CSV table of C-alpha atoms in Angstrom, one decimal:
chain,number,residue,atom,x,y,z
N,1,ASN,CA,2.8,-14.6,66.5
N,2,LEU,CA,3.5,-18.2,65.7
N,3,ILE,CA,7.0,-19.4,64.9
N,4,PHE,CA,7.8,-22.8,63.4
N,5,SER,CA,11.4,-23.9,63.4
N,6,CYS,CA,12.6,-26.3,60.8
N,7,ASN,CA,15.6,-26.2,58.5
N,8,VAL,CA,14.5,-22.6,57.8
N,9,THR,CA,12.7,-20.6,60.4
N,10,THR,CA,9.4,-19.3,59.1
N,11,LYS,CA,7.4,-16.5,60.8
N,12,LEU,CA,3.7,-16.3,60.2
N,13,PHE,CA,1.7,-13.3,61.1
N,14,GLY,CA,-1.4,-13.5,63.1
N,15,ALA,CA,-3.6,-12.3,60.3
N,16,PRO,CA,-5.2,-15.2,58.4
N,17,ILE,CA,-4.3,-15.7,54.8
N,18,PHE,CA,-7.0,-16.7,52.4
N,19,LEU,CA,-6.4,-18.0,48.9
N,20,ASN,CA,-8.7,-16.2,46.5
N,21,PHE,CA,-9.6,-18.1,43.4
N,22,VAL,CA,-10.5,-16.1,40.3
N,23,ARG,CA,-13.5,-17.4,38.5
N,24,HIS,CA,-13.8,-16.6,34.8
N,25,ILE,CA,-17.3,-15.9,33.7
N,26,HIS,CA,-18.0,-16.4,30.1
N,27,MET,CA,-20.6,-13.9,29.0
N,28,LYS,CA,-22.8,-15.2,26.2
N,29,ARG,CA,-22.5,-12.9,23.2
N,30,THR,CA,-25.8,-11.5,22.0
N,31,ILE,CA,-26.3,-11.7,18.3
N,32,LYS,CA,-28.2,-8.7,16.9
N,33,TRP,CA,-28.7,-10.1,13.4
N,34,LYS,CA,-31.4,-12.8,13.9
N,35,ASP,CA,-34.7,-13.3,12.2
N,36,GLU,CA,-37.9,-14.5,13.7
N,37,GLN,CA,-36.8,-18.1,13.5
N,38,ASP,CA,-33.5,-17.3,15.4
N,39,LYS,CA,-31.4,-17.8,12.3
N,40,ILE,CA,-28.4,-15.6,11.8
N,41,GLU,CA,-28.8,-13.2,8.9
N,42,GLY,CA,-26.8,-10.2,7.8
N,43,VAL,CA,-26.4,-7.8,5.0
N,44,LYS,CA,-25.4,-9.6,1.8
N,45,TYR,CA,-23.1,-8.0,-0.8
N,46,GLY,CA,-23.0,-10.5,-3.6
N,47,HIS,CA,-21.5,-13.7,-2.1
N,48,ILE,CA,-20.3,-12.0,1.1
N,49,THR,CA,-22.5,-11.7,4.3
N,50,TYR,CA,-21.6,-8.6,6.2
N,51,PHE,CA,-22.5,-7.9,9.8
N,52,PRO,CA,-22.3,-4.1,10.5
N,53,ARG,CA,-21.6,-2.8,13.9
N,54,HIS,CA,-24.9,-0.9,14.1
N,55,PRO,CA,-28.1,-2.1,12.5
N,56,ASP,CA,-28.8,1.3,10.9
N,57,ASN,CA,-25.2,1.5,9.4
N,58,VAL,CA,-25.3,2.1,5.7
N,59,ASP,CA,-22.1,2.2,3.6
N,60,PRO,CA,-21.7,5.0,1.1
N,61,SER,CA,-22.3,4.1,-2.5
N,62,PHE,CA,-19.2,3.7,-4.6
N,63,GLU,CA,-18.1,2.2,-7.9
N,64,PRO,CA,-15.7,-0.7,-7.4
N,65,SER,CA,-12.5,-0.6,-9.3
N,66,LYS,CA,-11.8,-3.1,-12.0
N,67,LEU,CA,-8.1,-3.5,-11.1
N,68,LEU,CA,-6.3,-3.7,-7.8
N,69,LEU,CA,-2.7,-2.7,-7.0
N,70,ILE,CA,-1.1,-5.2,-4.5
N,71,ARG,CA,2.1,-4.5,-2.5
N,72,ARG,CA,3.6,-6.9,0.0
N,73,VAL,CA,4.3,-5.2,3.3
N,74,LYS,CA,5.5,-8.2,5.4
N,75,SER,CA,8.3,-10.7,4.8
N,76,PHE,CA,7.9,-14.3,3.9
N,77,ALA,CA,9.7,-15.5,7.0
N,78,GLY,CA,7.5,-16.6,9.9
N,79,ASN,CA,4.4,-17.3,7.8
N,80,PRO,CA,2.8,-20.8,7.2
N,81,TRP,CA,3.4,-22.6,4.0
N,82,TRP,CA,-0.1,-22.0,2.7
N,83,GLU,CA,0.2,-18.3,3.0
N,84,LYS,CA,3.6,-18.4,1.2
N,85,LYS,CA,1.9,-20.4,-1.5
N,86,VAL,CA,-0.8,-17.7,-2.0
N,87,LEU,CA,1.8,-15.0,-2.2
N,88,LYS,CA,3.7,-16.9,-4.9
N,89,ASN,CA,0.5,-17.5,-6.8
N,90,LEU,CA,-0.1,-13.7,-6.7
N,91,GLY,CA,3.3,-13.1,-8.3
N,92,PHE,CA,5.5,-12.4,-5.3
N,93,GLU,CA,8.8,-14.2,-4.9
N,94,GLU,CA,10.7,-15.0,-1.8
N,95,LYS,CA,14.2,-13.3,-1.9
N,96,VAL,CA,17.3,-15.2,-0.7
N,97,ALA,CA,18.7,-13.5,2.4
N,98,LYS,CA,22.2,-14.7,1.6
N,99,VAL,CA,22.4,-12.6,-1.5
N,100,VAL,CA,21.3,-9.5,0.6
N,101,CYS,CA,24.0,-10.1,3.1
N,102,ILE,CA,26.7,-10.4,0.5
N,103,ASN,CA,25.6,-7.2,-1.2
N,104,ARG,CA,25.6,-5.4,2.1
N,105,ARG,CA,29.2,-6.2,2.7
N,106,ILE,CA,30.4,-5.0,-0.7
N,107,MET,CA,28.9,-1.5,-0.7
N,108,PHE,CA,27.4,0.8,1.9
N,109,ASP,CA,26.1,3.5,-0.4
N,110,LYS,CA,22.7,4.9,0.4
N,111,LEU,CA,21.3,4.1,-3.0
N,112,PHE,CA,22.6,0.6,-2.9
N,113,ILE,CA,21.2,0.0,0.6
N,114,ARG,CA,17.8,1.2,-0.6
N,115,LEU,CA,17.9,-1.4,-3.4
N,116,ILE,CA,18.8,-4.0,-0.8
N,117,VAL,CA,15.8,-3.1,1.3
N,118,LEU,CA,13.5,-3.4,-1.7
N,119,GLN,CA,14.9,-6.8,-2.4
N,120,LYS,CA,14.6,-7.9,1.2
N,121,HIS,CA,11.1,-6.7,1.9
N,122,GLY,CA,9.9,-7.5,-1.6
N,123,ASP,CA,8.7,-4.1,-2.7
N,124,VAL,CA,7.1,-5.5,-5.9
N,125,LEU,CA,3.8,-4.3,-7.3
N,126,VAL,CA,1.3,-6.7,-8.7
N,127,ILE,CA,-1.8,-5.8,-10.6
N,128,VAL,CA,-4.8,-8.2,-10.4
N,129,LYS,CA,-8.4,-8.2,-11.4
N,130,ASN,CA,-11.1,-7.4,-8.9
N,131,THR,CA,-13.0,-10.7,-9.1
N,132,PRO,CA,-14.6,-12.8,-6.4
N,133,ASP,CA,-12.0,-15.6,-6.7
N,134,MET,CA,-9.2,-13.1,-6.5
N,135,CYS,CA,-10.7,-11.3,-3.5
N,136,ALA,CA,-11.0,-14.7,-1.7
N,137,MET,CA,-7.4,-15.3,-2.4
N,138,LEU,CA,-6.4,-11.8,-1.1
N,139,TRP,CA,-8.5,-12.3,2.0
N,140,LYS,CA,-6.2,-15.2,3.1
N,141,VAL,CA,-3.1,-12.9,3.1
N,142,LYS,CA,-4.7,-9.6,3.9
N,143,HIS,CA,-2.3,-9.1,6.9
N,144,LEU,CA,0.7,-9.4,4.6
N,145,ILE,CA,-0.3,-7.1,1.7
N,146,LYS,CA,-1.6,-3.6,1.0
N,147,ILE,CA,-4.4,-3.3,-1.5
N,148,VAL,CA,-4.9,-0.1,-3.4
N,149,PRO,CA,-7.8,0.3,-5.9
N,150,ILE,CA,-6.7,1.6,-9.3
N,151,LYS,CA,-8.6,4.7,-10.5
N,152,LEU,CA,-9.0,4.3,-14.2
N,153,PRO,CA,-9.8,7.3,-16.5
N,154,ASP,CA,-13.2,7.6,-18.2
N,155,LYS,CA,-11.5,7.0,-21.6
N,156,LEU,CA,-9.2,4.0,-21.5
N,157,PRO,CA,-6.0,4.3,-23.6
N,158,THR,CA,-5.5,2.4,-26.8
N,159,THR,CA,-2.6,0.3,-27.8
N,160,ASN,CA,-0.9,3.3,-29.4
N,161,ASP,CA,-1.2,5.4,-26.2
N,162,LEU,CA,0.5,3.0,-23.8
N,163,LYS,CA,3.8,4.9,-24.0
N,164,GLY,CA,2.2,7.9,-22.4
N,165,THR,CA,0.7,6.2,-19.4
N,166,TYR,CA,1.8,6.4,-15.7
N,167,LEU,CA,0.5,4.6,-12.6
N,168,HIS,CA,1.0,6.5,-9.4
N,169,GLU,CA,1.6,4.7,-6.1
N,170,ASN,CA,-1.8,5.9,-4.8
N,171,GLY,CA,-3.6,4.0,-7.5
N,172,THR,CA,-4.3,6.9,-10.0
N,173,PHE,CA,-3.7,5.9,-13.6
N,174,TYR,CA,-2.7,8.9,-15.7
N,175,VAL,CA,-2.8,9.0,-19.5
N,176,VAL,CA,-0.7,11.7,-21.2
N,177,PRO,CA,-2.3,12.5,-24.6
N,178,LYS,CA,-0.1,12.6,-27.6
N,179,VAL,CA,1.0,15.9,-29.2
N,180,GLU,CA,-0.8,16.6,-32.4
N,181,PRO,CA,1.2,17.2,-35.6
N,182,ILE,CA,-0.1,20.8,-35.8
N,183,CYS,CA,1.4,21.5,-32.4
N,184,GLU,CA,4.7,19.9,-33.3
N,185,GLU,CA,4.9,22.1,-36.5
N,186,ALA,CA,4.1,25.2,-34.5
N,187,VAL,CA,6.8,24.4,-32.0
N,188,GLU,CA,9.4,23.8,-34.7
N,189,GLN,CA,8.5,27.1,-36.5
N,190,PHE,CA,8.8,29.0,-33.2
N,191,ILE,CA,12.2,27.5,-32.5
N,192,ASN,CA,13.6,28.1,-36.0
N,193,ASN,CA,12.1,31.6,-36.4
N,194,PRO,CA,15.0,34.0,-37.1
N,195,LYS,CA,13.0,36.9,-35.6
N,196,LYS,CA,12.8,35.2,-32.3
N,197,LEU,CA,14.7,36.8,-29.4
N,198,ASN,CA,16.1,34.3,-27.0
N,199,ARG,CA,17.6,35.0,-23.6
N,200,ASP,CA,21.2,35.2,-24.8
N,201,ILE,CA,20.5,37.8,-27.5
N,202,ILE,CA,18.5,40.0,-25.1
N,203,GLN,CA,21.2,39.7,-22.4
N,204,ASN,CA,24.0,40.7,-24.9
N,205,LYS,CA,22.0,43.7,-26.3
N,206,LEU,CA,21.1,45.0,-22.8
N,207,ARG,CA,24.8,44.7,-21.7
N,208,LEU,CA,26.1,46.6,-24.7
N,209,LYS,CA,23.6,49.4,-24.0
N,210,TRP,CA,24.6,49.4,-20.4
N,211,LEU,CA,28.2,49.8,-21.2
N,212,GLU,CA,27.5,52.5,-23.8
N,213,GLY,CA,25.4,54.4,-21.3
N,214,ASN,CA,22.3,54.7,-23.5
N,215,LEU,CA,20.1,52.1,-21.8
N,216,MET,CA,17.1,54.4,-22.1
């Protein structure tokens, strides 16, 4: 054992110490999608070039939706200005955090807190068209939003049927048909029919028979 005495005594063991340097080896990525002229080519879907994981991978056939339901799942804070600009162009607005803090001090009701969370995280739904330009815009902020395709019915509603429509959060668009005049008249006749026995009448009659003892 060797001992060197300086300001601080250091003891070195007899075993030699070697400094091992780690060498990073960059592996060259092999590109599968190349033609005979060594040019990169992929599967083209319109204006988009897609490189599947496996060469024999075939996507199932589907009919693209005409409309898309967009929901923002991330906050505005911490994102660059160009992504905030895209969100504003889509229709999302940046909420002021000061207003949220003031509301939180006033009331601690569960319902009110739920409204505050919706304001803070921007739980606003935006419906856009499924066009190439819109898809290119959504691609820039795909990590900040959730995209749900809207399933439209076979028969689209008219202007008079808009009051009976409902859009579910999973993207299904329901159209409630209007009640025909014949059905409305039949319901009114059933309600106003004097021979109709409702629950109160039947209950009173059965109770009187029970008290009289001649239920059978």
